[in-house]
PDB file of C-alpha atoms in Angstrom:
ATOM      1  CA  GLU D 744     -37.306  -7.720   3.646  1.00 91.00           C
ATOM      2  CA  TRP D 745     -33.562  -6.807   4.015  1.00 95.00           C
ATOM      3  CA  ILE D 746     -30.359  -7.769   2.419  1.00 97.00           C
ATOM      4  CA  VAL D 747     -27.525  -8.733   4.812  1.00 97.00           C
ATOM      5  CA  GLN D 748     -23.967  -8.386   3.599  1.00 97.00           C
ATOM      6  CA  VAL D 749     -21.280 -10.583   5.212  1.00 97.00           C
ATOM      7  CA  GLU D 750     -17.626  -9.789   4.529  1.00 95.00           C
ATOM      8  CA  PRO D 751     -14.779 -11.820   6.152  1.00 93.00           C
ATOM      9  CA  LYS D 752     -12.027  -9.893   7.792  1.00 90.00           C
ATOM     10  CA  PHE D 753      -8.440 -11.262   7.308  1.00 86.00           C
ATOM     11  CA  HIS D 754      -5.145 -10.365   8.912  1.00 85.00           C
ATOM     12  CA  GLU D 755      -3.476  -7.493   7.141  1.00 85.00           C
ATOM     13  CA  ASP D 756      -0.303  -9.700   6.496  1.00 85.00           C
ATOM     14  CA  ALA D 757      -2.462 -12.647   4.958  1.00 80.00           C
ATOM     15  CA  ASP D 758      -1.008 -14.088   1.674  1.00 82.00           C
ATOM     16  CA  LYS D 759      -3.589 -13.289  -1.049  1.00 77.00           C
ATOM     17  CA  LEU D 760      -2.692 -16.408  -3.078  1.00 74.00           C
ATOM     18  CA  LYS D 761      -2.562 -18.792  -0.129  1.00 78.00           C
ATOM     19  CA  ILE D 762      -5.281 -17.566   2.056  1.00 72.00           C
ATOM     20  CA  LEU D 763      -7.670 -15.155   0.375  1.00 73.00           C
ATOM     21  CA  VAL D 764      -8.382 -16.559  -2.921  1.00 78.00           C
ATOM     22  CA  PRO D 765      -8.945 -20.178  -2.024  1.00 86.00           C
ATOM     23  CA  PHE D 766     -11.068 -19.138   1.031  1.00 88.00           C
ATOM     24  CA  GLU D 767     -14.533 -20.771   0.901  1.00 92.00           C
ATOM     25  CA  GLU D 768     -16.815 -21.450   4.096  1.00 95.00           C
ATOM     26  CA  CYS D 769     -20.146 -23.086   4.178  1.00 97.00           C
ATOM     27  CA  ILE D 770     -22.120 -20.823   6.823  1.00 98.00           C
ATOM     28  CA  HIS D 771     -25.316 -22.200   8.342  1.00 98.00           C
ATOM     29  CA  ILE D 772     -27.706 -19.175   8.808  1.00 98.00           C
ATOM     30  CA  LYS D 773     -30.003 -19.335  11.702  1.00 98.00           C
ATOM     31  CA  SER D 774     -32.705 -17.141  13.214  1.00 97.00           C
ATOM     32  CA  SER D 775     -33.587 -16.973  16.878  1.00 97.00           C
ATOM     33  CA  ASN D 776     -37.325 -17.342  15.633  1.00 95.00           C
ATOM     34  CA  ALA D 777     -37.707 -19.111  12.165  1.00 94.00           C
ATOM     35  CA  LYS D 778     -41.451 -18.468  12.190  1.00 94.00           C
ATOM     36  CA  VAL D 779     -41.091 -14.691  12.296  1.00 96.00           C
ATOM     37  CA  VAL D 780     -37.569 -14.086  10.858  1.00 97.00           C
ATOM     38  CA  LYS D 781     -36.973 -16.129   7.756  1.00 98.00           C
ATOM     39  CA  VAL D 782     -33.441 -16.581   6.513  1.00 98.00           C
ATOM     40  CA  PRO D 783     -31.692 -19.000   3.868  1.00 98.00           C
ATOM     41  CA  GLU D 784     -30.518 -22.347   5.448  1.00 98.00           C
ATOM     42  CA  TYR D 785     -26.757 -21.874   3.951  1.00 98.00           C
ATOM     43  CA  ILE D 786     -24.565 -19.553   2.154  1.00 98.00           C
ATOM     44  CA  LEU D 787     -21.123 -19.929   0.768  1.00 97.00           C
ATOM     45  CA  LEU D 788     -18.860 -17.234   2.143  1.00 96.00           C
ATOM     46  CA  THR D 789     -15.836 -16.484  -0.091  1.00 93.00           C
ATOM     47  CA  HIS D 790     -12.976 -13.978   0.301  1.00 90.00           C
ATOM     48  CA  SER D 791     -15.094 -11.221  -1.289  1.00 91.00           C
ATOM     49  CA  GLY D 792     -18.163 -11.782   0.962  1.00 95.00           C
ATOM     50  CA  ASN D 793     -21.685 -12.861   0.185  1.00 97.00           C
ATOM     51  CA  ASN D 794     -25.204 -11.682   0.889  1.00 97.00           C
ATOM     52  CA  PHE D 795     -28.590 -13.016   1.814  1.00 98.00           C
ATOM     53  CA  ASN D 796     -32.189 -11.884   2.336  1.00 98.00           C
ATOM     54  CA  VAL D 797     -33.879 -11.777   5.754  1.00 98.00           C
ATOM     55  CA  LEU D 798     -37.695 -11.620   5.530  1.00 98.00           C
ATOM     56  CA  VAL D 799     -39.620 -10.541   8.624  1.00 96.00           C
ATOM     57  CA  ASP D 800     -43.198 -11.571   8.970  1.00 96.00           C
ATOM     58  CA  PRO D 801     -44.739  -9.642  11.994  1.00 94.00           C
ATOM     59  CA  THR D 802     -48.272 -10.902  11.459  1.00 93.00           C
ATOM     60  CA  SER D 803     -48.109 -13.409  14.414  1.00 92.00           C
ATOM     61  CA  LEU D 804     -46.531 -11.167  16.882  1.00 94.00           C
ATOM     62  CA  SER D 805     -48.323  -9.463  19.659  1.00 94.00           C
ATOM     63  CA  GLU D 806     -48.263  -5.731  20.340  1.00 95.00           C
ATOM     64  CA  GLY D 807     -45.133  -4.458  21.969  1.00 95.00           C
ATOM     65  CA  VAL D 808     -41.242  -4.549  21.270  1.00 96.00           C
ATOM     66  CA  HIS D 809     -39.585  -7.943  20.020  1.00 96.00           C
ATOM     67  CA  TYR D 810     -36.089  -8.900  19.630  1.00 97.00           C
ATOM     68  CA  PHE D 811     -34.701 -11.372  17.286  1.00 97.00           C
ATOM     69  CA  GLU D 812     -31.228 -12.474  16.170  1.00 97.00           C
ATOM     70  CA  VAL D 813     -29.790 -13.825  12.848  1.00 98.00           C
ATOM     71  CA  TYR D 814     -26.378 -15.391  13.092  1.00 98.00           C
ATOM     72  CA  GLY D 815     -24.046 -17.571  11.060  1.00 98.00           C
ATOM     73  CA  ILE D 816     -22.353 -20.909  12.246  1.00 98.00           C
ATOM     74  CA  ASP D 817     -19.310 -22.412  10.431  1.00 97.00           C
ATOM     75  CA  CYS D 818     -20.902 -25.711   8.999  1.00 97.00           C
ATOM     76  CA  LYS D 819     -17.519 -27.580   9.600  1.00 96.00           C
ATOM     77  CA  ALA D 820     -16.928 -26.339  13.225  1.00 96.00           C
ATOM     78  CA  PRO D 821     -20.347 -25.459  14.712  1.00 96.00           C
ATOM     79  CA  LEU D 822     -18.914 -25.668  18.281  1.00 97.00           C
ATOM     80  CA  ARG D 823     -17.057 -22.431  17.544  1.00 95.00           C
ATOM     81  CA  GLY D 824     -20.462 -20.632  18.078  1.00 96.00           C
ATOM     82  CA  PRO D 825     -21.569 -17.816  15.788  1.00 97.00           C
ATOM     83  CA  LEU D 826     -19.224 -16.164  13.475  1.00 95.00           C
ATOM     84  CA  PHE D 827     -21.454 -13.205  12.992  1.00 96.00           C
ATOM     85  CA  ARG D 828     -24.791 -11.986  14.537  1.00 94.00           C
TER      86      ARG D 828
END
């Protein structure tokens, strides 16, 4: 089990009261293989960031090297693609 920390990056000229403080985004967390890599369905990302647990269950895997991804999609604009991997 791992803890993943996600922190948004803002332009250095961003107005703290207008942009940073009210920033809240619903992020849909996905795994490239939900049977092996378990993640929460959603997190709320604020200006200070958020974290979530990733649980890997390798018991169903064959021997060898395996590759999986965890990524976050904006709930309101999924067509933007992953905001992080």
